[in-house]
Amino acid sequence: MTPVFAPKSTTSYPLYLVTPDTLEAVAGTLPLHAQNWVQANGFKGNAGETLVLQSETGAIAGAVVGLGAPETAARRRFTAASAANSLPAGDWELTGDLSDELATETALGWLLQMYRFDRYATQPQAQARLVAPANVDAPRIEAIAAGEFLTRDLINTPAADMGPQQLEQAARNLAKDHNAEIAVTTGADLLDANFPLIHSVGRASPNAPRLIDLHWGKTGPTLTLVGKGVCFDTGGLNLKPGASMGLMKKDMGGAATVLGLAHMIMALNLPLQLRVLIPAVENNVDGNAFRPGDILTSRKGLSVEINNTDAEGRLVLADALALGAEENPDLMVSMATLTGAARVAVGPDLAPYYTDNDSDAAALETAAKQAADPVWRMPFHTPYESMIEPGIADLDNAPKGGFAGSITAALFLRRFTSDTNYMHFDIYGWNPSAAPARPKGGVGMGARALLDALPDMLKL
Ligand code: BES
Ligand code: MN
Ligand code: ZN
């Protein structure tokens, strides 16, 4: 489905956004029976409260939606948008003088709230649509929502229908939509082209491993996005127990998020040169699978001792990051569902990220607040470098003990980025329970914050 606003029409229902403080004034503009109805229902204007209004003959006449007091509003973004789900199908229009910020957040949140994973649904559902408020940049909001929908669809699609080949197809479709160039290296060709780690991780799957390389834009600063595309993570020979494997269709969440962000960048025609690199593999079990104890030599030449085949994400990313760093872009960003440790540290809402660049971090923090896309900075703590050095090879892919598991994974990746200005996100890609504008299931994290920060980080 495509997230779009309803066309402006005369048949839309008015939607009144109220706080406990403005309730009286707003209710005063309604016909007497509606005022009584608001009062009789005990509507107070608390966050998320929604009440449909009716005409004297019982037709839908609009709705009031509570924003809550300013203190609670700060704890909960997209409050007004969350009403989208509890309103009857039809077209709705915001009333009153809303600030640009509230109008934009409500409009974006509304589209994000409308998301349904309907690929396997046999019955279409009618939805409440929003007429774009006059004071928002509607095409921009639609482009952002479309990118996020792409991310969610890719994550939610089960691995049987979203293997490396299908992920390649999704990237090809995106490239076609935006006139981007795309090249893909597959199977044994990965060895000839010197991507040994991608091949090693992916070779046990009948759905062959590949490296997807997309280019767009002819002028401006250079940005390379690298996304972990592990279409399913069984753990490999270090097989995951069932409970840990259950959700591993989402292990291409980094790839899905960078593709969603790429859509936003290209649809909004940002003045930059974009490259997207996705190592797409399935970490599977087979007689030819890579093993614990194997020592592999990476594209960059660093040798890696495999101490756990379940620490596969950093391996496939290492070769992709090495390739990305070869042309020293102005900024390289990786996104990956890389460690369980990141989830233990910050839970499912926050996108933990790493960078050595303080001004990029400041730009990202500001943008994250504005975009209601929260991030949290983690340290590239150099003293822990010794934890990823096993002795018999240059690097260890799975340090024993698991101390600082997200940090050691990030340090591992940084080894492959040479001198490139580098930022890494260790995301979860999944919403365990529904929240405003974030339905349960696959979700992009950090992409909207990055989109808003790019002008600052790349001096666009
Ligand atoms: N894809 C997982 C990480 C993951 C697990 C992310 C659960 C989100 C939720 C990754 O490939 C993995 O298995 N990492 C291991 C690394 C360990 C073996 C060093 C982990 O985090 O346990
Ligand atoms: Mn794994
Ligand atoms: Zn994984």
Coordinates of C-alpha atoms and ligand atoms in Angstrom, one line a residue:
M1 CA 0.0 0.0 0.0
T2 CA 1.1 3.6 -0.7
P3 CA 0.8 6.1 2.2
V4 CA -0.9 9.1 0.7
F5 CA -3.1 11.9 2.0
A6 CA -6.7 12.2 1.0
P7 CA -7.5 14.8 -1.6
K8 CA -9.1 18.0 -0.3
S9 CA -12.8 17.6 -0.5
T10 CA -16.0 19.0 0.9
T11 CA -17.1 15.7 2.4
S12 CA -14.3 15.4 5.0
Y13 CA -15.1 15.2 8.7
P14 CA -13.6 17.9 11.0
L15 CA -11.1 16.6 13.6
Y16 CA -10.6 18.8 16.7
L17 CA -7.3 18.4 18.6
V18 CA -7.8 19.4 22.2
T19 CA -5.9 19.5 25.5
P20 CA -7.5 19.6 28.9
D21 CA -6.9 23.3 28.8
T22 CA -8.5 24.0 25.4
L23 CA -11.4 21.6 25.7
E24 CA -13.9 24.2 27.0
A25 CA -13.1 26.6 24.2
V26 CA -13.3 24.0 21.5
A27 CA -16.4 22.4 22.8
G28 CA -18.0 25.9 22.9
T29 CA -17.8 26.0 19.1
L30 CA -19.9 22.8 18.7
P31 CA -23.7 22.6 18.5
L32 CA -25.3 22.1 21.9
H33 CA -26.1 18.4 21.4
A34 CA -22.5 17.7 20.6
Q35 CA -21.3 19.7 23.7
N36 CA -23.6 17.5 25.8
W37 CA -22.3 14.4 24.1
V38 CA -18.7 15.3 24.9
Q39 CA -19.6 16.0 28.5
A40 CA -21.8 12.9 28.9
N41 CA -18.8 10.7 27.6
G42 CA -16.5 12.2 30.2
F43 CA -14.1 13.3 27.5
K44 CA -11.3 15.3 29.1
G45 CA -8.7 15.8 26.3
N46 CA -6.3 13.3 27.8
A47 CA -3.6 11.9 25.5
G48 CA -5.1 9.5 22.9
E49 CA -8.7 9.9 24.0
T50 CA -10.9 9.8 20.9
L51 CA -14.7 10.5 20.6
V52 CA -16.7 10.5 17.4
L53 CA -19.3 13.3 17.2
Q54 CA -22.6 12.8 15.5
S55 CA -25.2 15.1 13.9
E56 CA -28.7 15.3 15.3
T57 CA -29.8 12.6 12.8
G58 CA -27.0 10.3 13.9
A59 CA -24.5 10.8 11.0
I60 CA -20.8 11.2 11.7
A61 CA -20.1 14.9 12.3
G62 CA -16.5 14.9 13.3
A63 CA -14.4 13.8 16.2
V64 CA -12.4 15.2 19.2
V65 CA -9.0 13.8 19.9
G66 CA -7.1 14.5 23.2
L67 CA -3.5 15.6 23.1
G68 CA -3.1 15.5 26.9
A69 CA -1.4 18.1 29.0
P70 CA 2.0 19.4 27.7
E71 CA 3.9 17.3 30.3
T72 CA 2.4 14.1 29.1
A73 CA 2.6 15.1 25.5
A74 CA 6.4 15.3 25.8
R75 CA 6.5 11.7 26.9
R76 CA 4.5 10.5 23.9
R77 CA 4.9 11.5 20.3
F78 CA 2.4 11.1 17.5
T79 CA -0.5 11.2 20.0
A80 CA -3.0 12.8 17.6
A81 CA -2.0 10.4 14.9
S82 CA -2.8 7.4 17.0
A83 CA -6.5 8.3 16.7
A84 CA -6.4 7.3 13.0
N85 CA -7.0 3.7 14.0
S86 CA -10.1 4.3 16.1
L87 CA -11.9 6.6 13.7
P88 CA -14.4 5.4 11.2
A89 CA -13.3 5.1 7.6
G90 CA -13.6 8.3 5.6
D91 CA -11.7 11.5 5.1
W92 CA -10.8 13.7 8.1
E93 CA -9.5 17.2 8.2
L94 CA -7.7 18.9 11.1
T95 CA -9.4 22.1 12.4
G96 CA -8.1 25.2 14.1
D97 CA -4.7 26.9 13.9
L98 CA -2.1 24.2 14.5
S99 CA 1.6 25.0 14.8
D100 CA 3.7 23.8 11.9
E101 CA 5.3 21.3 14.2
L102 CA 2.0 19.8 15.5
A103 CA 0.5 19.7 12.0
T104 CA 3.6 18.0 10.6
E105 CA 3.9 15.5 13.4
T106 CA 0.2 14.6 13.2
A107 CA 0.3 14.3 9.4
L108 CA 3.4 12.1 9.3
G109 CA 2.2 10.1 12.3
W110 CA -1.2 9.5 10.6
L111 CA 0.4 8.0 7.5
L112 CA 2.8 5.9 9.6
Q113 CA -0.2 4.7 11.7
M114 CA -2.0 3.6 8.5
Y115 CA 0.5 0.9 7.8
R116 CA -0.9 -2.6 7.3
F117 CA 1.2 -5.6 6.3
D118 CA -1.3 -6.7 3.7
R119 CA 0.8 -8.8 1.4
Y120 CA -1.0 -12.0 2.6
A121 CA -4.3 -10.4 3.6
T122 CA -7.2 -11.5 1.5
Q123 CA -9.7 -8.8 2.6
P124 CA -8.9 -5.2 2.0
Q125 CA -9.7 -2.8 4.9
A126 CA -11.2 0.7 4.5
Q127 CA -9.2 3.2 6.5
A128 CA -9.6 6.7 8.0
R129 CA -7.6 9.1 5.7
L130 CA -6.3 12.5 6.5
V131 CA -6.5 15.6 4.3
A132 CA -3.0 17.1 4.3
P133 CA -3.0 20.2 6.6
A134 CA -2.3 23.4 4.6
N135 CA 0.9 24.2 6.6
V136 CA 2.8 20.9 6.0
D137 CA 5.1 19.7 3.2
A138 CA 2.8 16.9 2.0
P139 CA 5.1 15.4 -0.7
R140 CA 8.0 15.2 1.8
I141 CA 5.9 13.5 4.4
E142 CA 4.5 11.1 1.8
A143 CA 8.1 10.3 0.7
I144 CA 9.2 9.6 4.2
A145 CA 6.2 7.4 5.0
A146 CA 6.7 5.5 1.7
G147 CA 10.3 4.8 2.7
E148 CA 9.2 3.6 6.1
F149 CA 6.5 1.4 4.5
L150 CA 9.1 -0.2 2.3
T151 CA 11.3 -1.0 5.3
R152 CA 8.4 -2.5 7.2
D153 CA 7.2 -4.6 4.3
L154 CA 10.7 -6.0 3.7
I155 CA 11.1 -6.9 7.3
N156 CA 7.7 -8.4 7.8
T157 CA 7.9 -10.6 4.7
P158 CA 8.8 -14.1 5.9
A159 CA 12.2 -15.5 4.8
A160 CA 10.6 -18.0 2.4
D161 CA 9.5 -15.0 0.3
M162 CA 12.4 -12.6 1.3
G163 CA 15.6 -14.5 0.7
P164 CA 18.8 -12.9 -0.8
Q165 CA 17.3 -13.2 -4.3
Q166 CA 14.1 -11.4 -3.3
L167 CA 16.0 -8.8 -1.4
E168 CA 18.0 -8.2 -4.6
Q169 CA 14.7 -7.8 -6.5
A170 CA 13.5 -5.3 -4.0
A171 CA 16.7 -3.3 -4.5
R172 CA 16.3 -3.6 -8.3
N173 CA 12.7 -2.3 -8.1
L174 CA 13.8 0.7 -6.0
A175 CA 16.7 1.4 -8.4
K176 CA 14.3 1.3 -11.4
D177 CA 11.8 3.7 -9.6
H178 CA 14.6 6.3 -9.2
N179 CA 16.8 5.7 -12.2
A180 CA 19.6 4.4 -10.0
E181 CA 22.3 2.0 -11.2
I182 CA 22.6 -1.4 -9.6
A183 CA 25.1 -4.2 -9.8
V184 CA 24.9 -7.5 -8.0
T185 CA 27.7 -10.1 -7.4
T186 CA 26.3 -13.5 -6.7
G187 CA 27.5 -17.0 -5.5
A188 CA 31.0 -18.1 -6.5
D189 CA 31.5 -14.7 -8.3
L190 CA 31.9 -13.3 -4.7
L191 CA 35.1 -15.2 -4.4
D192 CA 36.5 -13.9 -7.8
A193 CA 35.5 -10.4 -6.8
N194 CA 37.1 -10.8 -3.3
F195 CA 34.2 -10.9 -0.9
P196 CA 35.3 -14.0 1.0
L197 CA 33.4 -13.4 4.2
I198 CA 30.1 -12.8 2.4
H199 CA 30.6 -16.0 0.5
S200 CA 31.6 -18.0 3.6
V201 CA 28.5 -17.0 5.6
G202 CA 26.0 -17.4 2.8
R203 CA 27.3 -20.5 1.0
A204 CA 25.3 -23.0 3.0
S205 CA 22.0 -21.7 1.7
P206 CA 20.4 -22.7 -1.7
N207 CA 19.4 -19.1 -2.0
A208 CA 22.9 -17.9 -3.0
P209 CA 24.7 -15.1 -1.1
R210 CA 25.2 -11.8 -3.0
L211 CA 26.4 -8.2 -2.7
I212 CA 24.1 -5.6 -3.9
D213 CA 25.6 -2.3 -5.0
L214 CA 23.4 0.6 -5.9
H215 CA 24.5 4.1 -7.1
W216 CA 22.4 7.2 -7.5
G217 CA 23.2 10.9 -8.0
K218 CA 25.9 12.5 -10.1
T219 CA 27.0 15.5 -8.0
G220 CA 27.4 16.6 -4.4
P221 CA 28.9 14.9 -1.3
T222 CA 29.2 11.2 -1.2
L223 CA 27.2 9.0 1.2
T224 CA 27.4 5.3 1.5
L225 CA 24.8 3.3 3.3
V226 CA 25.6 -0.3 4.3
G227 CA 22.8 -2.6 5.5
K228 CA 23.0 -6.0 7.1
G229 CA 20.9 -8.3 4.8
V230 CA 20.8 -11.6 6.7
C231 CA 17.5 -12.8 5.3
F232 CA 17.3 -15.5 7.9
D233 CA 19.7 -16.2 10.8
T234 CA 19.6 -19.8 12.0
G235 CA 22.9 -19.1 13.8
G236 CA 24.6 -21.5 11.4
L237 CA 26.3 -24.5 13.0
N238 CA 26.2 -22.7 16.3
L239 CA 22.4 -23.1 15.9
K240 CA 20.2 -20.8 17.7
P241 CA 17.6 -22.3 20.1
G242 CA 14.1 -22.1 18.8
A243 CA 13.0 -19.2 20.9
S244 CA 15.9 -17.1 19.7
M245 CA 15.4 -18.1 16.0
G246 CA 11.7 -17.3 15.9
L247 CA 12.0 -13.7 14.8
M248 CA 15.1 -14.0 12.6
K249 CA 13.3 -13.1 9.4
K250 CA 14.0 -9.6 10.7
D251 CA 17.8 -10.0 10.5
M252 CA 17.8 -8.1 7.2
G253 CA 16.3 -5.1 9.2
G254 CA 19.5 -3.0 8.5
A255 CA 19.2 -3.6 4.8
A256 CA 15.5 -2.8 4.9
T257 CA 16.1 0.4 6.8
V258 CA 18.8 1.6 4.4
L259 CA 16.6 0.8 1.4
G260 CA 13.8 2.8 3.1
L261 CA 16.2 5.7 3.7
A262 CA 17.5 5.5 0.2
H263 CA 13.9 5.8 -1.1
M264 CA 13.5 9.0 1.0
I265 CA 16.8 10.5 -0.2
M266 CA 16.0 9.7 -3.9
A267 CA 12.4 10.7 -3.8
L268 CA 13.3 14.0 -2.2
N269 CA 16.1 14.4 -4.7
L270 CA 18.7 15.4 -2.1
P271 CA 21.8 16.9 -3.7
L272 CA 24.2 14.1 -2.9
Q273 CA 25.8 11.0 -4.4
L274 CA 24.4 7.9 -2.8
R275 CA 25.8 4.4 -2.7
V276 CA 23.9 1.5 -1.0
L277 CA 25.8 -1.7 -0.2
I278 CA 23.9 -4.7 1.0
P279 CA 25.5 -8.1 1.7
A280 CA 22.4 -10.4 1.3
V281 CA 22.8 -13.9 2.7
E282 CA 21.0 -16.6 4.6
N283 CA 23.0 -17.9 7.6
N284 CA 22.1 -21.5 7.3
V285 CA 23.1 -25.0 8.2
D286 CA 24.5 -27.5 5.6
G287 CA 27.5 -29.8 5.0
N288 CA 29.4 -26.9 3.4
A289 CA 28.6 -24.4 6.1
F290 CA 31.5 -22.4 7.6
R291 CA 32.6 -23.7 11.0
P292 CA 33.6 -22.6 14.5
G293 CA 37.4 -22.5 14.5
D294 CA 37.7 -21.6 10.8
I295 CA 40.0 -18.8 10.1
L296 CA 38.9 -16.6 7.2
T297 CA 40.7 -13.9 5.4
S298 CA 38.6 -10.8 4.6
R299 CA 38.5 -8.5 1.6
K300 CA 40.6 -6.0 3.5
G301 CA 43.2 -8.7 4.3
L302 CA 42.5 -9.0 8.0
S303 CA 42.2 -12.6 9.2
V304 CA 39.2 -13.5 11.4
E305 CA 38.9 -16.5 13.7
I306 CA 35.3 -17.8 13.8
N307 CA 34.4 -18.5 17.4
N308 CA 30.7 -18.4 16.8
T309 CA 28.9 -18.8 13.4
D310 CA 26.1 -16.9 14.9
A311 CA 28.2 -13.7 14.9
E312 CA 27.7 -13.6 11.1
G313 CA 26.4 -10.0 10.7
R314 CA 29.8 -8.4 11.4
L315 CA 31.4 -10.8 8.9
V316 CA 29.3 -10.0 5.9
L317 CA 29.4 -6.3 6.8
A318 CA 33.2 -6.3 7.1
D319 CA 33.6 -7.1 3.4
A320 CA 30.9 -4.5 2.4
L321 CA 32.4 -1.8 4.6
A322 CA 35.9 -2.5 3.2
L323 CA 34.5 -2.0 -0.3
G324 CA 32.7 1.2 0.7
A325 CA 35.8 2.6 2.4
E326 CA 37.9 2.0 -0.7
E327 CA 36.4 5.2 -2.3
N328 CA 36.5 7.1 1.0
P329 CA 33.0 8.6 1.0
D330 CA 32.3 11.8 3.0
L331 CA 30.1 9.6 5.3
M332 CA 29.6 5.9 5.6
V333 CA 26.7 4.6 7.7
S334 CA 26.0 1.0 8.5
M335 CA 22.7 -0.3 9.9
A336 CA 22.4 -3.8 11.3
T337 CA 20.4 -5.9 13.7
L338 CA 23.8 -6.9 15.0
T339 CA 23.6 -7.9 18.6
G340 CA 21.2 -9.0 21.3
A341 CA 23.4 -7.0 23.7
A342 CA 22.1 -3.7 22.1
R343 CA 18.6 -4.8 22.9
V344 CA 19.4 -5.6 26.5
A345 CA 21.0 -2.2 26.8
V346 CA 18.4 0.1 25.3
G347 CA 15.2 -1.9 24.6
P348 CA 13.3 -1.9 21.4
D349 CA 12.5 1.9 21.0
L350 CA 16.0 3.4 20.8
A351 CA 18.4 3.2 17.9
P352 CA 21.9 2.9 19.5
Y353 CA 24.6 4.4 17.3
Y354 CA 28.4 4.9 17.2
T355 CA 30.5 7.6 15.7
D356 CA 33.8 9.2 16.5
N357 CA 32.5 12.5 14.9
D358 CA 31.1 14.7 17.7
S359 CA 29.5 17.2 15.3
D360 CA 27.8 14.4 13.4
A361 CA 26.5 13.1 16.7
A362 CA 25.2 16.5 17.6
A363 CA 23.4 16.9 14.3
L364 CA 21.9 13.5 14.7
E365 CA 20.6 14.1 18.2
T366 CA 18.9 17.4 17.1
A367 CA 17.4 15.7 14.1
A368 CA 16.2 12.7 16.1
K369 CA 14.2 14.9 18.5
Q370 CA 12.7 16.8 15.6
A371 CA 11.8 13.6 13.7
A372 CA 10.5 11.8 16.8
D373 CA 12.9 9.0 15.9
P374 CA 15.0 8.5 19.1
V375 CA 18.6 7.5 19.0
W376 CA 21.2 6.9 21.7
R377 CA 25.0 7.4 21.4
M378 CA 27.2 4.5 22.4
P379 CA 31.0 4.6 22.7
F380 CA 33.6 3.2 20.3
H381 CA 35.6 2.5 23.5
T382 CA 39.1 1.9 22.2
P383 CA 40.5 0.0 25.3
Y384 CA 38.1 -2.8 24.4
E385 CA 39.9 -3.4 21.1
S386 CA 41.9 -6.1 22.9
M387 CA 38.7 -8.1 23.4
I388 CA 38.4 -8.7 19.7
E389 CA 42.0 -9.8 19.2
P390 CA 42.2 -13.6 19.8
G391 CA 45.9 -14.0 19.1
I392 CA 46.0 -16.6 16.3
A393 CA 44.2 -14.4 13.8
D394 CA 43.9 -10.6 13.6
L395 CA 40.3 -10.6 14.8
D396 CA 37.8 -12.7 16.8
N397 CA 34.2 -12.6 15.6
A398 CA 32.8 -13.5 19.0
P399 CA 34.7 -12.6 22.1
K400 CA 34.2 -14.9 25.0
G401 CA 32.2 -13.7 28.0
G402 CA 30.1 -11.3 25.9
F403 CA 31.1 -8.2 27.9
A404 CA 30.0 -5.0 26.0
G405 CA 28.7 -7.2 23.2
S406 CA 27.4 -4.3 21.1
I407 CA 30.5 -2.2 21.6
T408 CA 32.9 -5.0 20.6
A409 CA 30.8 -5.7 17.5
A410 CA 31.0 -2.0 16.6
L411 CA 34.8 -2.0 17.1
F412 CA 35.0 -5.1 14.9
L413 CA 33.2 -3.2 12.1
R414 CA 35.3 -0.1 12.5
R415 CA 38.4 -2.1 11.7
F416 CA 37.2 -2.4 8.2
T417 CA 36.4 1.3 7.5
S418 CA 40.0 2.7 7.2
D419 CA 39.9 6.5 7.6
T420 CA 36.3 6.9 6.4
N421 CA 34.0 9.1 8.5
Y422 CA 31.9 6.3 9.9
M423 CA 28.6 5.9 11.8
H424 CA 27.1 2.6 12.8
F425 CA 23.6 1.8 14.1
D426 CA 22.9 -1.5 16.1
I427 CA 19.1 -1.5 15.6
Y428 CA 16.4 -3.9 16.5
G429 CA 14.1 -3.4 13.5
W430 CA 11.0 -4.7 15.3
N431 CA 8.3 -3.3 17.4
P432 CA 7.2 -5.9 20.0
S433 CA 3.9 -4.1 20.8
A434 CA 1.9 -1.4 19.0
A435 CA 2.7 2.2 19.8
P436 CA 1.5 5.5 18.2
A437 CA 2.6 5.5 14.5
R438 CA 4.5 2.2 15.1
P439 CA 2.3 -0.8 14.6
K440 CA 3.6 -4.1 15.9
G441 CA 6.1 -5.8 13.6
G442 CA 8.9 -4.6 11.4
V443 CA 9.9 -1.0 11.8
G444 CA 12.6 1.4 10.6
M445 CA 14.8 3.0 13.3
G446 CA 17.1 5.9 12.8
A447 CA 16.3 6.6 9.2
R448 CA 14.1 9.6 9.7
A449 CA 16.7 11.1 12.1
L450 CA 19.5 10.5 9.6
L451 CA 17.4 12.0 6.8
D452 CA 16.9 15.2 8.8
A453 CA 20.6 15.3 9.9
L454 CA 22.1 14.8 6.4
P455 CA 22.0 18.4 5.4
D456 CA 24.0 19.3 8.5
M457 CA 26.4 16.3 8.3
L458 CA 27.1 16.6 4.6
K459 CA 26.8 20.4 4.3
L460 CA 24.1 20.1 1.7
Ligands
BES1 N1 21.0 -11.3 14.5 C1 21.7 -11.6 15.7 C2 21.5 -10.5 16.7 C3 20.2 -10.2 17.3 C4 19.5 -11.2 18.0 C5 19.5 -9.0 17.1 C6 18.3 -11.0 18.6 C7 18.3 -8.8 17.6 C8 17.7 -9.8 18.3 C9 23.2 -11.7 15.5 O1 23.6 -12.3 14.3 C10 23.7 -12.6 16.6 O2 23.3 -13.7 16.6 N2 24.5 -12.1 17.5 C11 25.0 -12.8 18.6 C12 26.5 -12.5 18.6 C13 27.3 -13.4 19.6 C14 27.3 -14.8 19.1 C15 28.7 -12.8 19.7 C16 24.3 -12.3 19.8 O3 24.0 -11.1 19.9 O4 24.0 -13.1 20.7
MN2 MN 23.6 -14.4 14.3
ZN3 ZN 22.3 -12.0 12.7

